[in-house]
mmCIF file of C-alpha atoms in Angstrom:
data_model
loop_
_atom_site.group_PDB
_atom_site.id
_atom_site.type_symbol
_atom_site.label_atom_id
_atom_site.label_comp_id
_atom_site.label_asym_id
_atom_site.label_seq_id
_atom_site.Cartn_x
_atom_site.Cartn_y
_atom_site.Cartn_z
ATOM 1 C CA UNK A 187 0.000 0.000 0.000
ATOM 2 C CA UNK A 188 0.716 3.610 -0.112
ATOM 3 C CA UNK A 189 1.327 5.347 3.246
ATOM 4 C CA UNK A 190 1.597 9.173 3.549
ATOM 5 C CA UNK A 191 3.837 10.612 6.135
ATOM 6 C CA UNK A 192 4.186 14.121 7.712
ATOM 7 C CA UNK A 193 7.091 13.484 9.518
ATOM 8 C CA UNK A 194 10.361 10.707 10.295
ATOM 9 C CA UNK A 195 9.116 7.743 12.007
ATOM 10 C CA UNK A 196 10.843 7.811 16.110
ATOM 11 C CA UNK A 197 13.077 4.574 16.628
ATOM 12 C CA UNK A 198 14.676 4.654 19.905
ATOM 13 C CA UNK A 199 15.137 2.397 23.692
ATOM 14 C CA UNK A 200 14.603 -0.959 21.405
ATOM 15 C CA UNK A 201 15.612 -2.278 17.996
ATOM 16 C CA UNK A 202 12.614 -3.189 16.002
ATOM 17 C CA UNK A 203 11.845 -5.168 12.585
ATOM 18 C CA UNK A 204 9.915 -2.791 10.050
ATOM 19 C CA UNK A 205 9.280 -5.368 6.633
ATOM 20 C CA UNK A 206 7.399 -4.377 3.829
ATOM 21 C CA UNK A 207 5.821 -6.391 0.735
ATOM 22 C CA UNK A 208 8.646 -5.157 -1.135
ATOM 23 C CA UNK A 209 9.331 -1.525 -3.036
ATOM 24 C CA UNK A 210 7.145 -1.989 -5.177
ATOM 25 C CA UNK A 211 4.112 -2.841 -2.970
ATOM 26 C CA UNK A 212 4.893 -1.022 0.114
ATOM 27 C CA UNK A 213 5.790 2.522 -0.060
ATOM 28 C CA UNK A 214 6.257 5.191 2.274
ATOM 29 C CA UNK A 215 5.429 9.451 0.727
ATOM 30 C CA UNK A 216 5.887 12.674 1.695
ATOM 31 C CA UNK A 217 3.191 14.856 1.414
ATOM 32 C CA UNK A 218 2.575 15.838 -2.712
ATOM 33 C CA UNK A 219 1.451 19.509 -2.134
ATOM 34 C CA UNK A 220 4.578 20.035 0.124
ATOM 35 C CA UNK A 221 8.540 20.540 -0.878
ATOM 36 C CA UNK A 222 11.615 19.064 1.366
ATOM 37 C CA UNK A 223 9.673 17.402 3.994
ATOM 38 C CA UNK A 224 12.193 15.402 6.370
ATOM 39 C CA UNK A 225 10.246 12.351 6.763
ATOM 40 C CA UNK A 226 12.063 8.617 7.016
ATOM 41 C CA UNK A 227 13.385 6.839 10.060
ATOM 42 C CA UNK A 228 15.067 8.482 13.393
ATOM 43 C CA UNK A 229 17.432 6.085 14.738
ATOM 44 C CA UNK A 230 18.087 7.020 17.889
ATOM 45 C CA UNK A 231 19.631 5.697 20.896
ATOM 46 C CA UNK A 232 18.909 2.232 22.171
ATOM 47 C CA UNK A 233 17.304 1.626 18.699
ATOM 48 C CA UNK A 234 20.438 -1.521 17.818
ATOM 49 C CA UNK A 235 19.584 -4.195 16.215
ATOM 50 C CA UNK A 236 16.770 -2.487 13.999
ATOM 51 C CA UNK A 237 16.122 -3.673 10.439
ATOM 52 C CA UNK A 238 14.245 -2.020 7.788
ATOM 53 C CA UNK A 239 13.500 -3.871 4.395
ATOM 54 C CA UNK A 240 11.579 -4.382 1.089
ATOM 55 C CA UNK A 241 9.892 -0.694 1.163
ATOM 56 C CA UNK A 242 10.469 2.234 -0.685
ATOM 57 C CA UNK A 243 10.441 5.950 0.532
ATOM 58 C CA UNK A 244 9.646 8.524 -1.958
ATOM 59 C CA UNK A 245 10.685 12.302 -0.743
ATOM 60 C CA UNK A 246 9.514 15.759 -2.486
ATOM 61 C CA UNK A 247 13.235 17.521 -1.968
ATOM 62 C CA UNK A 248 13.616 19.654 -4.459
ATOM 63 C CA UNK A 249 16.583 21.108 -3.380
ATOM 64 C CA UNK A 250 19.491 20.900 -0.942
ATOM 65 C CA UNK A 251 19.061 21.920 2.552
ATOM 66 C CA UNK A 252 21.531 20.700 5.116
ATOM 67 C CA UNK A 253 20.657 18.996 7.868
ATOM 68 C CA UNK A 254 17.126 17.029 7.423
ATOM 69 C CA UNK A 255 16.477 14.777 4.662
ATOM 70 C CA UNK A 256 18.339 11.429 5.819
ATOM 71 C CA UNK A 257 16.472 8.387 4.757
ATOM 72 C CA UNK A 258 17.792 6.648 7.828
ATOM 73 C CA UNK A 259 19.412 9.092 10.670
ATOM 74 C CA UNK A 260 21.587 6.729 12.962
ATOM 75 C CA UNK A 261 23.327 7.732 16.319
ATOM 76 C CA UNK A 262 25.505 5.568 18.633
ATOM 77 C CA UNK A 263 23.957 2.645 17.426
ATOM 78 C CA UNK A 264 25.185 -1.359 16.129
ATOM 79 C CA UNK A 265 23.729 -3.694 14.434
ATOM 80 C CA UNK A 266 21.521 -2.423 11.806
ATOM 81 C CA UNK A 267 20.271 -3.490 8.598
ATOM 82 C CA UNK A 268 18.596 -1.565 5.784
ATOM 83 C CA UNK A 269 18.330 -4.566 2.927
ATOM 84 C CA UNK A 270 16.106 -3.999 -0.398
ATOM 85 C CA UNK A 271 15.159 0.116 0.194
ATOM 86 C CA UNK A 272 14.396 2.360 -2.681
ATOM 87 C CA UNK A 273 14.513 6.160 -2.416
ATOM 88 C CA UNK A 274 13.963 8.990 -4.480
ATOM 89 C CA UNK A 275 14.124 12.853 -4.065
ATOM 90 C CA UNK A 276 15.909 13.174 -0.700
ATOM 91 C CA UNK A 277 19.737 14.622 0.555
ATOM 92 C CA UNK A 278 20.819 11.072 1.105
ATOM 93 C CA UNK A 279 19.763 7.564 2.037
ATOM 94 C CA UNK A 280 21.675 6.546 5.073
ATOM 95 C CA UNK A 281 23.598 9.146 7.335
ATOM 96 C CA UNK A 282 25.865 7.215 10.648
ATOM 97 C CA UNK A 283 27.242 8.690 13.701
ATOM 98 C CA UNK A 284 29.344 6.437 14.848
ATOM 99 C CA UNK A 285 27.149 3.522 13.882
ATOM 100 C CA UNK A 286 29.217 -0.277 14.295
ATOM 101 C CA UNK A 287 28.918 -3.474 12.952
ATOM 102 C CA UNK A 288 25.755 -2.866 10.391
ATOM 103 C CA UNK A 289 24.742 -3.415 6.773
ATOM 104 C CA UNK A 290 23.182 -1.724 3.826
ATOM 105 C CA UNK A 291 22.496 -3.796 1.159
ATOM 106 C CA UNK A 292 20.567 -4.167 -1.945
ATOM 107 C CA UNK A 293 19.642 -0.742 -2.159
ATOM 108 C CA UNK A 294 18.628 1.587 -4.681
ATOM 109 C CA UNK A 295 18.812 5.787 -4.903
ATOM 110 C CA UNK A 296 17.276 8.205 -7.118
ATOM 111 C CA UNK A 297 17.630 12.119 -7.457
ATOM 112 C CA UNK A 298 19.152 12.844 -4.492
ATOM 113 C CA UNK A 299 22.115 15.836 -3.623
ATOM 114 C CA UNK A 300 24.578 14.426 -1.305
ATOM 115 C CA UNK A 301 26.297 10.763 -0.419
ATOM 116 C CA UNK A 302 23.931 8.297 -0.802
ATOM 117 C CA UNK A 303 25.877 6.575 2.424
ATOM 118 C CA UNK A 304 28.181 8.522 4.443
ATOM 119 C CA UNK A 305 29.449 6.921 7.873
ATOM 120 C CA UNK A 306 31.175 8.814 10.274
ATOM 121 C CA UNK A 307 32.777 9.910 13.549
ATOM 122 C CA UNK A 308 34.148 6.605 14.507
ATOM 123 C CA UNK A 309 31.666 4.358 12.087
ATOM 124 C CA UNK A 310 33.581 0.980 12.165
ATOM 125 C CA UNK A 311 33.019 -2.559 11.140
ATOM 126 C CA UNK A 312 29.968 -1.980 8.321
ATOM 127 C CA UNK A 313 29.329 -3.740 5.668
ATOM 128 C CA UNK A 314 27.812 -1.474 2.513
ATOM 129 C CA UNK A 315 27.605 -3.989 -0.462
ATOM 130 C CA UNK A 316 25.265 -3.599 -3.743
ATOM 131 C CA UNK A 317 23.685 -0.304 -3.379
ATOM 132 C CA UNK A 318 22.832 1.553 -6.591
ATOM 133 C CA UNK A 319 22.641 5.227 -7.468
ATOM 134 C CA UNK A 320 21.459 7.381 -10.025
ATOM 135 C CA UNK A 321 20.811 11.109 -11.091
ATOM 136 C CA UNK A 322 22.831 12.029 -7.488
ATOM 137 C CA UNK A 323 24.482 15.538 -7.569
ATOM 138 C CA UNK A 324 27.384 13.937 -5.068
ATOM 139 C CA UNK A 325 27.947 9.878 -5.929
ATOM 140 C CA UNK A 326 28.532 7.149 -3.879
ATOM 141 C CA UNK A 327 29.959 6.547 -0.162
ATOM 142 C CA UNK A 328 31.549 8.520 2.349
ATOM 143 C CA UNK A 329 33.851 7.254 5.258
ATOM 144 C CA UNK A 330 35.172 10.283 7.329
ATOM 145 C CA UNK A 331 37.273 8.545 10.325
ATOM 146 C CA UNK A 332 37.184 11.444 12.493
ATOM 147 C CA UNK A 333 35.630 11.821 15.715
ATOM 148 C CA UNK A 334 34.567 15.035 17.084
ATOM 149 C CA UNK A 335 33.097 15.992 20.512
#
């Protein structure tokens, strides 16, 4: 089915299992009659062990704003997976703060402006295997080993 949302979806004190039909059959909107709506999943702390797959998540960005428009948002967390996602018209699919020991597979980005995954601030241990991109103004995967306070 189609499900509209107004705003990111609040993971956080347990790891939970969110499993669609698949990307074609289960997708998650923004709002039509809105632009660069920050909807998608929150990861927040306590939230390891999640795992999000077969859905897709179409976004209305129509430009680049820093700051919202992360698919996934992770925090301090390990053990994720995001398997078999699609997204279109966001800043990127997966942002991680210091996420460990997690995987994003099978994935598959449209018409987006920034990394599609970009891990950082002591991000270590992730597997990022089969992910797909296209029409991005800033390709690809970003590792940035620094830590700050």
């Amino acid at each position: 089915g189609n499900y509209t949302a107004q705003q990111k979806f609040l993971i956080y004190q347990k790891g939970i299992r969110v499993t669609g039909a698949g990307p074609w059959y289960t997708r998650i909107l923004a709002p039509a009659n809105q632009e660069n709506t920050n909807i998608g999943f929150d990861l927040q702390t306590g939230a390891s062990g999640t795992r999000v797959d077969n859905l897709a998540v179409f976004g209305n960005y129509t430009w680049r704003e820093d700051g919202p428009g992360k698919v996934f948002d992770a925090k301090n967390l390990t053990n994720l997976t995001v398997e078999n996602v699609w997204i279109e018209h966001f800043l990127c699919l997966f942002w991680g703060t210091n996420v460990d020991n997690s995987t994003i597979r099978n994935t598959r980005s449209r018409d987006t402006f920034a990394d599609i995954v970009n891990l950082t601030n002591g991000s270590t241990g992730n597997l990022v295997t089969n992910n797909e991109s296209h029409f991005s103004t800033i390709p690809g995967l970003t590792v940035i080993s620094e830590k700050t306070p």
